[in-house]
Amino acid sequence: MKNHPNLKLCLGIDPNPNKNDLESFRDSVYKHMEILDFCSSSLEHRVIKPQLAYFLSYGSSGILLLEELIARFQKQYTIILDAKFNDISTSFKAYLNFVFHSLGAHGVTLSPFLGEKTIQMAYEEGAKHCGKKARSFVLCATSESSQGHLSFIQSNWKKTLLACSEIRNEIFQGEESLYCTTGVVVAANRNEVLFSDELKESNLSVLAPGLGVQSSDWNVIRNCSNHPNEIIFPFSRAIFSGGNIPIESMNENLITIQQYF
């Protein structure tokens, strides 16, 4: 939606070939890269989100391919590493160094479970390495969550929003241009959070996954047309199908999805 620049299409990089061998995985990654090369000039907002798990499953060879992908597209795209990291402060610092320095990504997803200190570290490190291009997203309201004893974690989404916005306001006081670098993950099917006054008033950026299959209701994108927050919608399977379809089909899928933006 060219009249709604806050809504952004993100290309999810989830290479998951039907054959579980390194050669098939490499071919899948290169298919994704070919589409990224082809469409970089036509996308209004160039954002990609590699899922670390798929690359880790092939060990050092997978990490080398991830490094190759990021190095190749670092200048053309904003790259958010979907890793859902967190740890105690000293260990988390090493994770952040891996993301922002070793790999050269611009953003990361992280868990809030270890508290405000690590969220602050992620926000600060992202801004230090990447400036306004940085994006760090804290898990807030996901599509899969506990229905049992651990359900309290996501039931307290309002407190997660409050914590993230207060941390941002404190560390970027007087630097409102960096507010966009701080965000939360809110699944596209969590309407009670996505359209809440609390989220809108937080002014946090939003990563809204969950529209990855053809049967999903993509009208939520248009329903967000007047949303004040930056909302990034990742699409992976609906475009790339894990790398298991021809490149021509991937391109056709991308063209279809672009009509919603």
Short mmCIF file of C-alpha atoms in Angstrom, two decimals:
data_model
loop_
_atom_site.label_atom_id
_atom_site.label_comp_id
_atom_site.label_asym_id
_atom_site.label_seq_id
_atom_site.Cartn_x
_atom_site.Cartn_y
_atom_site.Cartn_z
CA MET A 1 0.00 0.00 0.00
CA LYS A 2 1.96 2.94 -1.24
CA ASN A 3 -0.27 5.32 0.73
CA HIS A 4 0.49 3.46 3.96
CA PRO A 5 4.29 3.36 4.26
CA ASN A 6 4.12 1.88 7.77
CA LEU A 7 3.03 -1.48 6.31
CA LYS A 8 5.98 -3.45 5.01
CA LEU A 9 6.37 -6.77 3.21
CA CYS A 10 9.15 -8.97 4.56
CA LEU A 11 10.54 -11.99 2.72
CA GLY A 12 11.04 -14.88 5.12
CA ILE A 13 14.05 -17.04 4.29
CA ASP A 14 13.13 -20.53 5.53
CA PRO A 15 14.97 -22.97 3.24
CA ASN A 16 13.46 -26.38 3.98
CA PRO A 17 13.96 -28.79 1.05
CA ASN A 18 12.07 -32.06 0.82
CA LYS A 19 15.38 -33.93 0.67
CA ASN A 20 17.32 -33.64 3.92
CA ASP A 21 20.84 -33.31 2.53
CA LEU A 22 23.30 -30.44 2.25
CA GLU A 23 23.20 -30.23 -1.54
CA SER A 24 19.41 -29.86 -1.56
CA PHE A 25 19.63 -27.27 1.20
CA ARG A 26 22.25 -25.29 -0.72
CA ASP A 27 20.08 -25.36 -3.85
CA SER A 28 17.12 -24.11 -1.81
CA VAL A 29 19.14 -21.23 -0.35
CA TYR A 30 20.36 -20.20 -3.80
CA LYS A 31 16.80 -20.23 -5.14
CA HIS A 32 15.86 -17.78 -2.39
CA MET A 33 18.88 -15.66 -3.29
CA GLU A 34 17.92 -15.58 -6.95
CA ILE A 35 14.49 -14.16 -6.09
CA LEU A 36 16.08 -11.61 -3.74
CA ASP A 37 18.39 -10.49 -6.54
CA PHE A 38 15.57 -10.32 -9.06
CA CYS A 39 13.07 -8.35 -6.97
CA SER A 40 15.32 -6.02 -4.97
CA SER A 41 14.68 -3.09 -7.28
CA SER A 42 10.90 -3.61 -7.40
CA LEU A 43 10.21 -3.93 -3.66
CA GLU A 44 9.22 -0.70 -1.95
CA HIS A 45 10.52 -1.92 1.43
CA ARG A 46 13.37 -4.40 1.29
CA VAL A 47 13.26 -6.52 4.44
CA ILE A 48 14.27 -10.17 4.81
CA LYS A 49 14.07 -12.51 7.80
CA PRO A 50 16.30 -15.60 7.70
CA GLN A 51 15.25 -18.29 10.20
CA LEU A 52 18.45 -19.34 11.96
CA ALA A 53 17.17 -22.83 12.81
CA TYR A 54 17.21 -24.05 9.21
CA PHE A 55 20.82 -22.99 8.76
CA LEU A 56 21.93 -24.42 12.11
CA SER A 57 20.50 -27.80 11.17
CA TYR A 58 23.34 -28.17 8.64
CA GLY A 59 26.07 -27.21 11.08
CA SER A 60 29.04 -25.16 9.95
CA SER A 61 28.05 -25.60 6.29
CA GLY A 62 24.68 -24.04 7.02
CA ILE A 63 26.25 -21.11 8.87
CA LEU A 64 28.58 -20.49 5.94
CA LEU A 65 25.55 -20.25 3.65
CA LEU A 66 23.88 -17.84 6.08
CA GLU A 67 27.02 -15.70 6.11
CA GLU A 68 27.05 -15.74 2.32
CA LEU A 69 23.40 -14.70 2.13
CA ILE A 70 23.82 -11.82 4.59
CA ALA A 71 27.03 -10.56 2.99
CA ARG A 72 25.40 -10.62 -0.43
CA PHE A 73 22.28 -8.67 0.56
CA GLN A 74 23.43 -6.58 3.52
CA LYS A 75 23.35 -3.29 1.61
CA GLN A 76 20.18 -4.00 -0.37
CA TYR A 77 17.96 -5.26 2.46
CA THR A 78 17.27 -4.82 6.14
CA ILE A 79 18.11 -8.27 7.53
CA ILE A 80 16.35 -9.53 10.67
CA LEU A 81 17.77 -12.77 12.06
CA ASP A 82 14.91 -14.85 13.46
CA ALA A 83 16.71 -16.50 16.37
CA LYS A 84 14.64 -15.77 19.51
CA PHE A 85 17.84 -15.42 21.52
CA ASN A 86 18.29 -14.55 25.17
CA ASP A 87 20.58 -15.46 28.05
CA ILE A 88 22.23 -13.93 31.08
CA SER A 89 23.91 -10.64 30.26
CA THR A 90 27.46 -11.86 29.64
CA SER A 91 26.34 -14.72 27.39
CA PHE A 92 23.73 -12.59 25.65
CA LYS A 93 26.40 -10.07 24.74
CA ALA A 94 28.12 -12.85 22.77
CA TYR A 95 24.86 -13.67 20.99
CA LEU A 96 24.44 -10.01 20.01
CA ASN A 97 28.02 -9.87 18.79
CA PHE A 98 27.26 -12.87 16.57
CA VAL A 99 24.20 -11.15 15.10
CA PHE A 100 25.39 -7.59 14.59
CA HIS A 101 29.17 -7.99 14.20
CA SER A 102 30.06 -11.50 13.01
CA LEU A 103 27.07 -11.96 10.68
CA GLY A 104 26.35 -8.31 9.99
CA ALA A 105 22.57 -8.60 10.32
CA HIS A 106 20.55 -5.50 11.21
CA GLY A 107 18.05 -7.02 13.60
CA VAL A 108 17.10 -10.00 15.72
CA THR A 109 14.15 -11.57 17.50
CA LEU A 110 14.55 -12.23 21.21
CA SER A 111 12.77 -13.65 24.23
CA PRO A 112 11.82 -11.32 27.11
CA PHE A 113 12.16 -14.10 29.68
CA LEU A 114 15.42 -12.84 31.22
CA GLY A 115 14.09 -9.35 31.80
CA GLU A 116 14.66 -5.71 30.98
CA LYS A 117 18.46 -5.71 31.03
CA THR A 118 18.83 -7.98 28.03
CA ILE A 119 16.14 -6.13 26.07
CA GLN A 120 18.05 -2.93 26.71
CA MET A 121 21.26 -4.59 25.50
CA ALA A 122 19.62 -5.68 22.24
CA TYR A 123 18.16 -2.24 21.56
CA GLU A 124 21.47 -0.52 22.31
CA GLU A 125 23.65 -2.91 20.31
CA GLY A 126 21.37 -2.75 17.29
CA ALA A 127 21.40 1.04 17.23
CA LYS A 128 25.16 1.15 17.78
CA HIS A 129 25.94 -1.14 14.86
CA CYS A 130 23.15 -0.28 12.42
CA GLY A 131 21.65 3.08 13.37
CA LYS A 132 18.11 3.66 12.10
CA LYS A 133 18.28 0.44 10.06
CA ALA A 134 18.38 -1.68 13.23
CA ARG A 135 15.35 -3.70 14.29
CA SER A 136 15.16 -5.75 17.51
CA PHE A 137 11.85 -7.50 18.17
CA VAL A 138 10.83 -8.91 21.56
CA LEU A 139 8.40 -11.86 21.60
CA CYS A 140 5.08 -10.54 22.88
CA ALA A 141 2.05 -12.39 21.48
CA THR A 142 2.78 -15.35 19.23
CA SER A 143 0.53 -17.63 17.19
CA GLU A 144 1.57 -20.70 19.20
CA SER A 145 1.42 -20.38 22.97
CA SER A 146 0.78 -22.40 26.10
CA GLN A 147 -2.75 -23.29 27.15
CA GLY A 148 -1.47 -24.68 30.45
CA HIS A 149 0.59 -23.51 33.39
CA LEU A 150 2.84 -21.30 31.25
CA SER A 151 -0.01 -19.37 29.66
CA PHE A 152 0.71 -16.46 32.03
CA ILE A 153 3.75 -15.56 29.92
CA GLN A 154 1.69 -14.28 27.00
CA SER A 155 -1.34 -13.29 29.04
CA ASN A 156 0.83 -10.45 30.33
CA TRP A 157 1.43 -8.97 26.87
CA LYS A 158 0.48 -5.50 28.10
CA LYS A 159 3.39 -5.57 30.53
CA THR A 160 5.73 -6.65 27.75
CA LEU A 161 4.64 -3.67 25.67
CA LEU A 162 5.07 -1.34 28.62
CA ALA A 163 8.53 -2.67 29.45
CA CYS A 164 9.76 -2.37 25.87
CA SER A 165 8.45 1.16 25.40
CA GLU A 166 9.86 2.34 28.74
CA ILE A 167 13.28 0.87 27.94
CA ARG A 168 13.24 2.53 24.52
CA ASN A 169 12.21 5.90 25.96
CA GLU A 170 15.00 5.76 28.51
CA ILE A 171 17.89 4.77 26.26
CA PHE A 172 16.86 6.87 23.25
CA GLN A 173 15.74 9.94 25.15
CA GLY A 174 15.94 12.88 22.76
CA GLU A 175 16.59 10.55 19.81
CA GLU A 176 13.11 9.76 18.56
CA SER A 177 14.49 8.87 15.13
CA LEU A 178 15.76 5.64 16.75
CA TYR A 179 12.36 4.63 18.15
CA CYS A 180 11.69 2.57 15.02
CA THR A 181 14.61 0.29 15.89
CA THR A 182 12.71 -1.15 18.86
CA GLY A 183 9.81 -3.52 18.48
CA VAL A 184 7.77 -6.54 19.47
CA VAL A 185 6.58 -9.73 17.79
CA VAL A 186 2.78 -9.89 17.56
CA ALA A 187 1.29 -12.66 15.42
CA ALA A 188 -0.99 -11.51 12.62
CA ASN A 189 -3.85 -13.58 14.07
CA ARG A 190 -3.65 -11.95 17.51
CA ASN A 191 -6.17 -9.21 16.77
CA GLU A 192 -6.75 -8.44 20.43
CA VAL A 193 -3.12 -7.30 20.64
CA LEU A 194 -2.49 -6.09 17.10
CA PHE A 195 -5.37 -3.59 17.19
CA SER A 196 -5.15 -2.74 20.89
CA ASP A 197 -4.83 0.83 22.12
CA GLU A 198 -1.85 -0.27 24.19
CA LEU A 199 0.12 -1.32 21.11
CA LYS A 200 -0.84 1.78 19.15
CA GLU A 201 0.13 4.07 22.01
CA SER A 202 3.46 2.28 22.50
CA ASN A 203 4.75 3.42 19.09
CA LEU A 204 6.76 0.19 18.92
CA SER A 205 7.56 -1.41 15.59
CA VAL A 206 5.74 -4.70 15.04
CA LEU A 207 6.87 -7.93 13.41
CA ALA A 208 3.63 -9.76 12.55
CA PRO A 209 4.28 -13.35 11.37
CA GLY A 210 1.65 -15.99 10.73
CA LEU A 211 0.54 -15.29 7.16
CA GLY A 212 2.87 -17.84 5.67
CA VAL A 213 0.41 -20.19 3.97
CA GLN A 214 -1.99 -19.65 1.11
CA SER A 215 -5.05 -20.37 3.29
CA SER A 216 -4.31 -17.49 5.66
CA ASP A 217 -6.54 -14.42 5.76
CA TRP A 218 -4.32 -11.77 4.24
CA ASN A 219 -6.99 -9.09 4.64
CA VAL A 220 -5.47 -8.32 8.03
CA ILE A 221 -2.87 -6.36 6.05
CA ARG A 222 -5.49 -4.02 4.65
CA ASN A 223 -7.19 -3.84 8.04
CA CYS A 224 -3.92 -2.38 9.36
CA SER A 225 -3.85 0.37 6.73
CA ASN A 226 -4.56 3.09 9.31
CA HIS A 227 -2.42 1.58 12.06
CA PRO A 228 0.03 4.16 13.46
CA ASN A 229 2.83 1.65 14.10
CA GLU A 230 5.31 0.26 11.61
CA ILE A 231 4.09 -3.29 10.91
CA ILE A 232 6.29 -5.77 9.07
CA PHE A 233 4.51 -8.82 7.65
CA PRO A 234 6.86 -11.75 6.87
CA PHE A 235 5.91 -14.19 4.10
CA SER A 236 7.92 -17.34 3.52
CA ARG A 237 6.06 -20.53 2.59
CA ALA A 238 3.46 -18.59 0.61
CA ILE A 239 6.25 -17.32 -1.65
CA PHE A 240 9.11 -19.80 -1.53
CA SER A 241 7.48 -23.03 -0.28
CA GLY A 242 10.76 -23.88 1.43
CA GLY A 243 12.57 -23.76 -1.90
CA ASN A 244 10.64 -26.75 -3.27
CA ILE A 245 8.98 -25.02 -6.22
CA PRO A 246 10.35 -23.50 -9.44
CA ILE A 247 11.71 -19.95 -9.30
CA GLU A 248 8.99 -18.86 -11.74
CA SER A 249 6.32 -19.96 -9.27
CA MET A 250 8.07 -18.10 -6.45
CA ASN A 251 8.02 -14.92 -8.50
CA GLU A 252 4.31 -15.34 -9.30
CA ASN A 253 3.55 -15.84 -5.60
CA LEU A 254 5.48 -12.70 -4.72
CA ILE A 255 3.59 -10.63 -7.29
CA THR A 256 0.27 -11.84 -5.84
CA ILE A 257 1.26 -10.89 -2.30
CA GLN A 258 2.63 -7.49 -3.30
CA GLN A 259 -0.90 -6.47 -4.29
CA TYR A 260 -1.77 -6.31 -0.59
CA PHE A 261 0.88 -3.67 0.09
#
